[in-house]
């Protein structure tokens, strides 16, 4: 709406239809980024946060961030590859699991307590130092 500086407009119900029709016309007339260009962008994603943000851009972008190839490459950047590859379509789930495991277990300040509860004889082994991914 012309002259609106606050970002929000309250419309009378009889005017809302005109605005919605104009919005739909503008969406139909707007240029669409070719899929091959979006694929180049998707292939350059280097971290999960960027992948999630890219997925929120459009349906096409979301489709491109659901591929095994993307999540396998993100996994390889952050973690060692597993000895056995996960089933097709599960690389994203493996990435999410590994990230939660690192955060909630291995990097937990109470690791010794967790291990003591899980393995009562752990105390006799002593503490260990784990490499921290940066």
Short mmCIF file of N, CA, C and O in Angstrom, two decimals:
data_model
loop_
_atom_site.label_atom_id
_atom_site.label_comp_id
_atom_site.label_asym_id
_atom_site.label_seq_id
_atom_site.Cartn_x
_atom_site.Cartn_y
_atom_site.Cartn_z
N UNK A 1 0.85 -1.16 0.00
CA UNK A 1 0.00 0.00 0.00
C UNK A 1 0.90 1.23 0.00
O UNK A 1 1.82 1.33 0.81
N UNK A 2 0.63 2.15 -0.90
CA UNK A 2 1.45 3.35 -1.01
C UNK A 2 1.36 4.20 0.24
O UNK A 2 0.30 4.33 0.83
N UNK A 3 2.49 4.74 0.64
CA UNK A 3 2.53 5.65 1.77
C UNK A 3 2.61 4.95 3.13
O UNK A 3 2.63 5.60 4.15
N UNK A 4 2.66 3.66 3.14
CA UNK A 4 2.74 2.92 4.41
C UNK A 4 4.20 2.80 4.83
O UNK A 4 5.02 2.29 4.10
N UNK A 5 4.53 3.29 6.00
CA UNK A 5 5.91 3.24 6.46
C UNK A 5 6.10 2.30 7.64
O UNK A 5 7.21 1.99 8.00
N UNK A 6 5.03 1.84 8.25
CA UNK A 6 5.14 1.01 9.45
C UNK A 6 5.27 -0.47 9.13
O UNK A 6 5.61 -1.25 9.98
N UNK A 7 4.97 -0.90 7.93
CA UNK A 7 5.12 -2.30 7.58
C UNK A 7 3.86 -3.13 7.74
O UNK A 7 3.74 -4.21 7.21
N UNK A 8 2.88 -2.65 8.50
CA UNK A 8 1.63 -3.39 8.68
C UNK A 8 0.47 -2.52 8.23
O UNK A 8 0.45 -1.32 8.48
N UNK A 9 -0.48 -3.16 7.58
CA UNK A 9 -1.66 -2.44 7.12
C UNK A 9 -2.88 -3.24 7.52
O UNK A 9 -2.93 -4.45 7.33
N UNK A 10 -3.87 -2.57 8.05
CA UNK A 10 -5.14 -3.22 8.36
C UNK A 10 -6.09 -2.84 7.25
O UNK A 10 -6.32 -1.67 6.97
N UNK A 11 -6.64 -3.88 6.60
CA UNK A 11 -7.53 -3.65 5.47
C UNK A 11 -8.96 -4.01 5.82
O UNK A 11 -9.22 -4.96 6.55
N UNK A 12 -9.86 -3.25 5.26
CA UNK A 12 -11.27 -3.59 5.36
C UNK A 12 -11.49 -4.85 4.53
O UNK A 12 -10.88 -5.01 3.47
N UNK A 13 -12.32 -5.77 4.98
CA UNK A 13 -12.51 -7.03 4.25
C UNK A 13 -12.85 -6.87 2.77
O UNK A 13 -12.46 -7.69 1.96
N UNK A 14 -13.52 -5.80 2.41
CA UNK A 14 -13.87 -5.62 0.99
C UNK A 14 -12.66 -5.21 0.16
O UNK A 14 -12.64 -5.40 -1.04
N UNK A 15 -11.62 -4.66 0.78
CA UNK A 15 -10.41 -4.25 0.07
C UNK A 15 -9.35 -5.36 0.04
O UNK A 15 -8.45 -5.35 -0.79
N UNK A 16 -9.42 -6.30 0.96
CA UNK A 16 -8.42 -7.36 1.04
C UNK A 16 -8.36 -8.17 -0.25
O UNK A 16 -7.28 -8.57 -0.69
N UNK A 17 -9.50 -8.40 -0.88
CA UNK A 17 -9.52 -9.19 -2.11
C UNK A 17 -8.71 -8.52 -3.21
O UNK A 17 -7.96 -9.17 -3.93
N UNK A 18 -8.82 -7.22 -3.34
CA UNK A 18 -8.09 -6.47 -4.36
C UNK A 18 -6.58 -6.61 -4.11
O UNK A 18 -5.80 -6.84 -5.04
N UNK A 19 -6.16 -6.49 -2.87
CA UNK A 19 -4.75 -6.59 -2.53
C UNK A 19 -4.25 -8.01 -2.80
O UNK A 19 -3.17 -8.21 -3.36
N UNK A 20 -5.02 -9.04 -2.42
CA UNK A 20 -4.62 -10.42 -2.66
C UNK A 20 -4.50 -10.72 -4.15
O UNK A 20 -3.59 -11.42 -4.57
N UNK A 21 -5.44 -10.21 -4.95
CA UNK A 21 -5.36 -10.42 -6.40
C UNK A 21 -4.11 -9.76 -6.97
O UNK A 21 -3.44 -10.33 -7.82
N UNK A 22 -3.79 -8.58 -6.51
CA UNK A 22 -2.58 -7.89 -6.98
C UNK A 22 -1.34 -8.67 -6.58
O UNK A 22 -0.39 -8.79 -7.37
N UNK A 23 -1.34 -9.22 -5.39
CA UNK A 23 -0.20 -10.01 -4.92
C UNK A 23 -0.04 -11.26 -5.78
O UNK A 23 1.07 -11.61 -6.19
N UNK A 24 -1.13 -11.94 -6.07
CA UNK A 24 -1.07 -13.15 -6.91
C UNK A 24 -0.58 -12.82 -8.31
O UNK A 24 0.20 -13.57 -8.90
N UNK A 25 -1.02 -11.69 -8.87
CA UNK A 25 -0.54 -11.25 -10.20
C UNK A 25 0.96 -10.99 -10.16
O UNK A 25 1.70 -11.41 -11.05
N UNK A 26 1.42 -10.32 -9.11
CA UNK A 26 2.85 -10.01 -8.99
C UNK A 26 3.68 -11.28 -8.86
O UNK A 26 4.75 -11.40 -9.45
N UNK A 27 3.18 -12.26 -8.11
CA UNK A 27 3.89 -13.53 -7.97
C UNK A 27 4.00 -14.24 -9.32
O UNK A 27 5.04 -14.80 -9.65
N UNK A 28 2.92 -14.20 -10.09
CA UNK A 28 2.92 -14.89 -11.39
C UNK A 28 3.84 -14.21 -12.39
O UNK A 28 4.44 -14.86 -13.24
N UNK A 29 4.00 -12.90 -12.27
CA UNK A 29 4.82 -12.14 -13.22
C UNK A 29 6.28 -12.09 -12.81
O UNK A 29 7.13 -11.71 -13.62
N UNK A 30 6.61 -12.44 -11.58
CA UNK A 30 7.99 -12.33 -11.13
C UNK A 30 8.86 -13.37 -11.83
O UNK A 30 8.40 -14.43 -12.22
N UNK A 31 10.14 -13.03 -11.96
CA UNK A 31 11.06 -13.96 -12.61
C UNK A 31 11.40 -15.08 -11.63
O UNK A 31 11.50 -14.88 -10.43
N UNK A 32 11.58 -16.25 -12.17
CA UNK A 32 11.93 -17.41 -11.36
C UNK A 32 13.38 -17.76 -11.63
O UNK A 32 13.83 -17.77 -12.77
N UNK A 33 14.11 -18.03 -10.56
CA UNK A 33 15.52 -18.40 -10.70
C UNK A 33 15.58 -19.81 -11.28
O UNK A 33 14.93 -20.72 -10.76
N UNK A 34 16.34 -20.01 -12.34
CA UNK A 34 16.43 -21.34 -12.95
C UNK A 34 16.96 -22.37 -11.95
O UNK A 34 17.80 -22.08 -11.09
N UNK A 35 16.48 -23.61 -12.08
CA UNK A 35 16.87 -24.68 -11.16
C UNK A 35 18.37 -24.95 -11.20
O UNK A 35 18.96 -25.26 -10.17
N UNK A 36 18.98 -24.82 -12.37
CA UNK A 36 20.42 -25.09 -12.44
C UNK A 36 21.21 -24.05 -11.64
O UNK A 36 22.25 -24.37 -11.05
N UNK A 37 20.72 -22.83 -11.57
CA UNK A 37 21.37 -21.79 -10.75
C UNK A 37 21.19 -22.13 -9.27
O UNK A 37 22.14 -22.04 -8.48
N UNK A 38 19.97 -22.54 -8.90
CA UNK A 38 19.73 -22.94 -7.52
C UNK A 38 20.59 -24.14 -7.14
O UNK A 38 21.09 -24.22 -6.01
N UNK A 39 20.81 -25.04 -8.09
CA UNK A 39 21.63 -26.23 -7.82
C UNK A 39 23.08 -25.84 -7.56
O UNK A 39 23.73 -26.40 -6.69
N UNK A 40 23.58 -24.84 -8.29
CA UNK A 40 24.94 -24.35 -8.06
C UNK A 40 25.05 -23.80 -6.64
O UNK A 40 26.02 -24.07 -5.92
N UNK A 41 24.04 -23.05 -6.22
CA UNK A 41 24.03 -22.49 -4.86
C UNK A 41 23.96 -23.63 -3.84
O UNK A 41 24.72 -23.65 -2.87
N UNK A 42 23.09 -24.59 -4.06
CA UNK A 42 22.95 -25.72 -3.13
C UNK A 42 24.25 -26.52 -3.02
O UNK A 42 24.62 -26.96 -1.94
N UNK A 43 24.94 -26.68 -4.13
CA UNK A 43 26.20 -27.43 -4.12
C UNK A 43 27.31 -26.71 -3.36
O UNK A 43 28.29 -27.34 -2.97
N UNK A 44 27.17 -25.42 -3.16
CA UNK A 44 28.22 -24.67 -2.46
C UNK A 44 27.95 -24.54 -0.96
O UNK A 44 28.73 -23.93 -0.24
N UNK A 45 26.86 -25.12 -0.48
CA UNK A 45 26.53 -25.05 0.95
C UNK A 45 27.57 -25.82 1.75
O UNK A 45 27.89 -26.95 1.43
N UNK A 46 28.09 -25.19 2.81
CA UNK A 46 29.17 -25.77 3.61
C UNK A 46 28.78 -26.11 5.04
O UNK A 46 29.59 -26.63 5.79
N UNK A 47 27.56 -25.77 5.47
CA UNK A 47 27.16 -26.10 6.84
C UNK A 47 25.64 -26.28 6.91
O UNK A 47 24.90 -25.83 6.04
N UNK A 48 25.21 -26.96 7.95
CA UNK A 48 23.80 -27.32 8.10
C UNK A 48 22.91 -26.10 8.28
O UNK A 48 21.79 -26.06 7.76
N UNK A 49 23.38 -25.11 9.00
CA UNK A 49 22.56 -23.91 9.22
C UNK A 49 22.25 -23.22 7.89
O UNK A 49 21.12 -22.79 7.64
N UNK A 50 23.23 -23.14 7.00
CA UNK A 50 23.01 -22.55 5.69
C UNK A 50 22.03 -23.40 4.89
O UNK A 50 21.16 -22.86 4.20
N UNK A 51 22.14 -24.72 5.00
CA UNK A 51 21.22 -25.61 4.29
C UNK A 51 19.78 -25.39 4.76
O UNK A 51 18.86 -25.32 3.95
N UNK A 52 19.60 -25.26 6.07
CA UNK A 52 18.25 -25.04 6.61
C UNK A 52 17.71 -23.68 6.15
O UNK A 52 16.55 -23.57 5.75
N UNK A 53 18.54 -22.65 6.18
CA UNK A 53 18.10 -21.33 5.73
C UNK A 53 17.76 -21.34 4.25
O UNK A 53 16.77 -20.75 3.81
N UNK A 54 18.58 -22.02 3.45
CA UNK A 54 18.34 -22.12 2.01
C UNK A 54 17.03 -22.86 1.74
O UNK A 54 16.26 -22.48 0.85
N UNK A 55 16.74 -23.88 2.52
CA UNK A 55 15.51 -24.66 2.35
C UNK A 55 14.26 -23.82 2.57
O UNK A 55 13.21 -24.10 2.00
N UNK A 56 14.36 -22.79 3.39
CA UNK A 56 13.21 -21.95 3.68
C UNK A 56 12.91 -20.94 2.57
O UNK A 56 11.89 -20.27 2.62
N UNK A 57 13.77 -20.85 1.57
CA UNK A 57 13.58 -19.86 0.50
C UNK A 57 12.43 -20.21 -0.43
O UNK A 57 11.68 -19.32 -0.85
N UNK A 58 12.30 -21.46 -0.80
CA UNK A 58 11.24 -21.88 -1.72
C UNK A 58 11.11 -23.39 -1.71
O UNK A 58 11.94 -24.09 -1.14
N UNK A 59 10.08 -23.88 -2.38
CA UNK A 59 9.89 -25.33 -2.47
C UNK A 59 11.04 -25.97 -3.23
O UNK A 59 11.51 -27.04 -2.87
N UNK A 60 11.49 -25.32 -4.30
CA UNK A 60 12.60 -25.85 -5.10
C UNK A 60 13.87 -25.93 -4.26
O UNK A 60 14.61 -26.91 -4.32
N UNK A 61 14.11 -24.90 -3.46
CA UNK A 61 15.30 -24.89 -2.60
C UNK A 61 15.20 -26.00 -1.55
O UNK A 61 16.18 -26.67 -1.25
N UNK A 62 14.01 -26.19 -1.00
CA UNK A 62 13.82 -27.25 -0.01
C UNK A 62 14.11 -28.61 -0.62
O UNK A 62 14.78 -29.44 0.00
N UNK A 63 13.63 -28.84 -1.83
CA UNK A 63 13.90 -30.11 -2.51
C UNK A 63 15.40 -30.34 -2.66
O UNK A 63 15.88 -31.45 -2.49
N UNK A 64 16.12 -29.29 -2.97
CA UNK A 64 17.56 -29.42 -3.20
C UNK A 64 18.34 -29.67 -1.91
O UNK A 64 19.44 -30.19 -1.96
N UNK A 65 17.77 -29.29 -0.79
CA UNK A 65 18.46 -29.52 0.48
C UNK A 65 18.09 -30.86 1.11
O UNK A 65 18.56 -31.17 2.20
N UNK A 66 17.25 -31.62 0.46
CA UNK A 66 16.87 -32.92 0.97
C UNK A 66 17.65 -34.07 0.33
O UNK A 66 17.37 -35.23 0.57
N UNK A 67 18.65 -33.75 -0.46
CA UNK A 67 19.39 -34.78 -1.18
C UNK A 67 20.45 -35.44 -0.29
O UNK A 67 21.05 -34.79 0.58
N UNK A 68 20.67 -36.72 -0.55
CA UNK A 68 21.71 -37.45 0.17
C UNK A 68 23.09 -36.88 -0.12
O UNK A 68 23.94 -36.83 0.77
N UNK A 69 23.31 -36.45 -1.35
CA UNK A 69 24.64 -35.94 -1.70
C UNK A 69 25.01 -34.71 -0.87
O UNK A 69 26.15 -34.58 -0.42
N UNK A 70 24.06 -33.82 -0.64
CA UNK A 70 24.33 -32.63 0.17
C UNK A 70 24.65 -33.04 1.61
O UNK A 70 25.66 -32.61 2.17
N UNK A 71 23.82 -33.88 2.22
CA UNK A 71 24.01 -34.24 3.62
C UNK A 71 25.23 -35.12 3.82
O UNK A 71 25.88 -35.06 4.86
N UNK A 72 25.57 -35.92 2.82
CA UNK A 72 26.80 -36.72 2.93
C UNK A 72 28.01 -35.79 2.92
O UNK A 72 28.95 -35.96 3.71
N UNK A 73 27.99 -34.79 2.03
CA UNK A 73 29.13 -33.86 1.99
C UNK A 73 29.23 -33.04 3.27
O UNK A 73 30.32 -32.79 3.78
N UNK A 74 28.08 -32.63 3.84
CA UNK A 74 28.10 -31.90 5.11
C UNK A 74 28.62 -32.80 6.23
O UNK A 74 29.37 -32.36 7.10
N UNK A 75 28.22 -34.06 6.20
CA UNK A 75 28.69 -35.03 7.21
C UNK A 75 30.21 -35.20 7.10
O UNK A 75 30.91 -35.17 8.11
N UNK A 76 30.72 -35.34 5.88
CA UNK A 76 32.16 -35.53 5.66
C UNK A 76 32.97 -34.33 6.14
O UNK A 76 34.10 -34.48 6.58
N UNK A 77 32.38 -33.13 6.04
CA UNK A 77 33.09 -31.93 6.49
C UNK A 77 33.25 -31.89 8.01
O UNK A 77 34.19 -31.29 8.53
N UNK A 78 32.33 -32.53 8.73
CA UNK A 78 32.31 -32.40 10.18
C UNK A 78 32.70 -33.67 10.94
O UNK A 78 33.26 -33.58 12.03
N UNK A 79 32.40 -34.83 10.37
CA UNK A 79 32.62 -36.10 11.07
C UNK A 79 33.32 -37.11 10.15
O UNK A 79 33.22 -37.02 8.94
N UNK A 80 34.00 -38.10 10.75
CA UNK A 80 34.57 -39.17 9.92
C UNK A 80 33.44 -40.03 9.35
O UNK A 80 32.41 -40.23 10.01
N UNK A 81 33.63 -40.53 8.15
CA UNK A 81 32.61 -41.36 7.53
C UNK A 81 32.41 -42.65 8.31
O UNK A 81 33.38 -43.23 8.80
N UNK A 82 31.17 -43.12 8.42
CA UNK A 82 30.94 -44.38 9.12
C UNK A 82 31.49 -45.55 8.29
O UNK A 82 31.64 -45.44 7.07
N UNK A 83 31.78 -46.65 8.95
CA UNK A 83 32.33 -47.81 8.24
C UNK A 83 31.31 -48.39 7.26
O UNK A 83 31.66 -48.92 6.23
N UNK A 84 30.03 -48.24 7.59
CA UNK A 84 28.97 -48.71 6.70
C UNK A 84 28.06 -47.52 6.40
O UNK A 84 27.57 -46.86 7.32
N UNK A 85 27.84 -47.27 5.13
CA UNK A 85 27.00 -46.13 4.74
C UNK A 85 25.55 -46.36 5.19
O UNK A 85 25.07 -47.50 5.18
N UNK A 86 24.86 -45.30 5.57
CA UNK A 86 23.46 -45.46 5.97
C UNK A 86 22.60 -45.79 4.74
O UNK A 86 23.02 -45.57 3.61
N UNK A 87 21.39 -46.28 4.96
CA UNK A 87 20.50 -46.55 3.82
C UNK A 87 20.21 -45.28 3.02
O UNK A 87 20.34 -44.16 3.55
N UNK A 88 19.80 -45.45 1.80
CA UNK A 88 19.50 -44.31 0.93
C UNK A 88 18.46 -43.41 1.59
O UNK A 88 17.47 -43.88 2.16
N UNK A 89 18.72 -42.11 1.54
CA UNK A 89 17.80 -41.13 2.11
C UNK A 89 17.98 -40.88 3.60
O UNK A 89 17.18 -40.17 4.20
N UNK A 90 19.03 -41.43 4.21
CA UNK A 90 19.21 -41.31 5.66
C UNK A 90 20.42 -40.48 6.07
O UNK A 90 20.72 -40.38 7.25
N UNK A 91 21.12 -39.87 5.12
CA UNK A 91 22.31 -39.08 5.49
C UNK A 91 21.95 -37.89 6.37
O UNK A 91 22.67 -37.55 7.30
N UNK A 92 20.83 -37.24 6.08
CA UNK A 92 20.42 -36.10 6.91
C UNK A 92 20.14 -36.56 8.34
O UNK A 92 20.57 -35.92 9.30
N UNK A 93 19.42 -37.67 8.48
CA UNK A 93 19.12 -38.19 9.81
C UNK A 93 20.40 -38.55 10.57
O UNK A 93 20.52 -38.30 11.76
N UNK A 94 21.36 -39.16 9.86
CA UNK A 94 22.64 -39.50 10.49
C UNK A 94 23.37 -38.24 10.94
O UNK A 94 23.92 -38.19 12.05
N UNK A 95 23.38 -37.20 10.11
CA UNK A 95 24.02 -35.93 10.46
C UNK A 95 23.38 -35.35 11.72
O UNK A 95 24.07 -34.93 12.65
N UNK A 96 22.05 -35.31 11.75
CA UNK A 96 21.33 -34.76 12.91
C UNK A 96 21.63 -35.58 14.16
O UNK A 96 21.91 -35.02 15.23
N UNK A 97 21.59 -36.90 14.05
CA UNK A 97 21.89 -37.76 15.20
C UNK A 97 23.30 -37.50 15.72
O UNK A 97 23.51 -37.34 16.91
N UNK A 98 24.27 -37.48 14.81
CA UNK A 98 25.67 -37.30 15.21
C UNK A 98 25.88 -35.95 15.89
O UNK A 98 26.59 -35.84 16.89
N UNK A 99 25.22 -34.92 15.36
CA UNK A 99 25.34 -33.58 15.94
C UNK A 99 24.75 -33.55 17.35
O UNK A 99 25.36 -33.00 18.27
N UNK A 100 23.58 -34.15 17.51
CA UNK A 100 22.96 -34.19 18.85
C UNK A 100 23.80 -35.01 19.81
O UNK A 100 23.95 -34.65 20.98
N UNK A 101 24.33 -36.13 19.34
CA UNK A 101 25.17 -36.97 20.20
C UNK A 101 26.40 -36.20 20.66
O UNK A 101 26.75 -36.24 21.84
N UNK A 102 27.05 -35.49 19.74
CA UNK A 102 28.23 -34.70 20.12
C UNK A 102 27.86 -33.65 21.16
O UNK A 102 28.54 -33.50 22.17
N UNK A 103 26.78 -32.94 20.90
CA UNK A 103 26.38 -31.85 21.79
C UNK A 103 25.90 -32.36 23.14
O UNK A 103 26.32 -31.86 24.19
N UNK A 104 25.03 -33.36 23.12
CA UNK A 104 24.38 -33.79 24.36
C UNK A 104 25.19 -34.77 25.19
O UNK A 104 25.00 -34.85 26.40
N UNK A 105 26.09 -35.51 24.55
CA UNK A 105 26.83 -36.52 25.31
C UNK A 105 28.31 -36.18 25.39
O UNK A 105 28.84 -35.92 26.46
N UNK A 106 28.99 -36.17 24.26
CA UNK A 106 30.45 -36.02 24.30
C UNK A 106 30.91 -34.66 24.79
O UNK A 106 31.95 -34.57 25.44
N UNK A 107 30.18 -33.62 24.48
CA UNK A 107 30.60 -32.28 24.91
C UNK A 107 29.88 -31.84 26.19
O UNK A 107 30.00 -30.70 26.61
N UNK A 108 29.16 -32.75 26.82
CA UNK A 108 28.44 -32.45 28.03
C UNK A 108 29.42 -32.25 29.19
O UNK A 108 30.37 -33.02 29.36
N UNK A 109 29.19 -31.23 29.99
CA UNK A 109 30.07 -30.95 31.13
C UNK A 109 30.01 -32.06 32.16
O UNK A 109 30.92 -32.24 32.96
N UNK A 110 28.93 -32.84 32.15
CA UNK A 110 28.75 -33.92 33.12
C UNK A 110 29.05 -35.28 32.50
O UNK A 110 28.43 -36.28 32.87
N UNK A 111 29.99 -35.33 31.57
CA UNK A 111 30.31 -36.59 30.88
C UNK A 111 30.70 -37.68 31.86
O UNK A 111 30.26 -38.82 31.73
N UNK A 112 31.49 -37.35 32.85
CA UNK A 112 31.91 -38.36 33.82
C UNK A 112 30.70 -38.97 34.56
O UNK A 112 30.63 -40.17 34.76
N UNK A 113 29.73 -38.12 34.92
CA UNK A 113 28.53 -38.62 35.60
C UNK A 113 27.72 -39.51 34.67
O UNK A 113 27.20 -40.55 35.09
N UNK A 114 27.59 -39.10 33.42
CA UNK A 114 26.84 -39.89 32.44
C UNK A 114 27.49 -41.26 32.28
O UNK A 114 26.82 -42.29 32.30
N UNK A 115 28.80 -41.27 32.13
CA UNK A 115 29.50 -42.54 31.95
C UNK A 115 29.44 -43.40 33.21
O UNK A 115 29.34 -44.63 33.12
N UNK A 116 29.50 -42.78 34.36
CA UNK A 116 29.41 -43.53 35.61
C UNK A 116 28.05 -44.22 35.73
O UNK A 116 27.97 -45.37 36.16
N UNK A 117 26.98 -43.54 35.35
CA UNK A 117 25.65 -44.14 35.40
C UNK A 117 25.53 -45.26 34.37
O UNK A 117 24.93 -46.30 34.63
N UNK A 118 26.08 -45.03 33.20
CA UNK A 118 25.97 -46.02 32.13
C UNK A 118 26.90 -47.20 32.36
O UNK A 118 26.56 -48.35 32.07
N UNK A 119 28.10 -46.92 32.86
CA UNK A 119 29.12 -47.95 33.08
C UNK A 119 29.71 -47.78 34.47
O UNK A 119 30.66 -47.02 34.67
N UNK A 120 29.19 -48.50 35.45
CA UNK A 120 29.62 -48.30 36.84
C UNK A 120 31.12 -48.46 37.06
O UNK A 120 31.67 -47.85 37.95
N UNK A 121 31.80 -49.22 36.26
CA UNK A 121 33.24 -49.41 36.44
C UNK A 121 34.07 -48.32 35.79
O UNK A 121 35.28 -48.36 35.80
N UNK A 122 33.42 -47.37 35.17
CA UNK A 122 34.11 -46.30 34.45
C UNK A 122 35.10 -45.56 35.33
O UNK A 122 36.16 -45.15 34.90
N UNK A 123 34.76 -45.38 36.60
CA UNK A 123 35.58 -44.60 37.51
C UNK A 123 37.00 -45.15 37.63
O UNK A 123 37.96 -44.41 37.75
N UNK A 124 37.15 -46.46 37.54
CA UNK A 124 38.47 -47.05 37.67
C UNK A 124 39.35 -46.79 36.46
O UNK A 124 40.57 -46.90 36.53
N UNK A 125 38.75 -46.44 35.33
CA UNK A 125 39.52 -46.18 34.10
C UNK A 125 40.15 -44.81 34.15
O UNK A 125 41.23 -44.60 33.62
N UNK A 126 39.51 -43.86 34.78
CA UNK A 126 40.02 -42.50 34.82
C UNK A 126 39.37 -41.65 33.73
O UNK A 126 38.59 -42.13 32.95
N UNK A 127 39.72 -40.41 33.71
CA UNK A 127 39.09 -39.53 32.73
C UNK A 127 39.84 -39.58 31.42
O UNK A 127 41.01 -39.93 31.36
N UNK A 128 39.15 -39.22 30.37
CA UNK A 128 39.75 -39.19 29.04
C UNK A 128 39.58 -37.81 28.48
O UNK A 128 38.71 -37.05 28.90
N UNK A 129 40.38 -37.46 27.53
CA UNK A 129 40.19 -36.18 26.85
C UNK A 129 39.75 -36.49 25.43
O UNK A 129 40.31 -37.36 24.76
N UNK A 130 38.71 -35.81 25.02
CA UNK A 130 38.15 -36.01 23.68
C UNK A 130 38.49 -34.83 22.79
O UNK A 130 38.46 -33.69 23.24
N UNK A 131 38.81 -35.11 21.53
CA UNK A 131 39.07 -34.00 20.61
C UNK A 131 37.77 -33.23 20.37
O UNK A 131 36.71 -33.84 20.27
N UNK A 132 37.86 -31.95 20.31
CA UNK A 132 36.69 -31.10 20.09
C UNK A 132 36.75 -30.57 18.69
O UNK A 132 37.74 -29.97 18.26
N UNK A 133 35.67 -30.79 17.92
CA UNK A 133 35.60 -30.28 16.55
C UNK A 133 35.40 -28.77 16.59
O UNK A 133 34.63 -28.25 17.39
N UNK A 134 36.16 -28.09 15.77
CA UNK A 134 36.00 -26.62 15.71
C UNK A 134 35.41 -26.21 14.41
O UNK A 134 35.38 -26.87 13.46
#
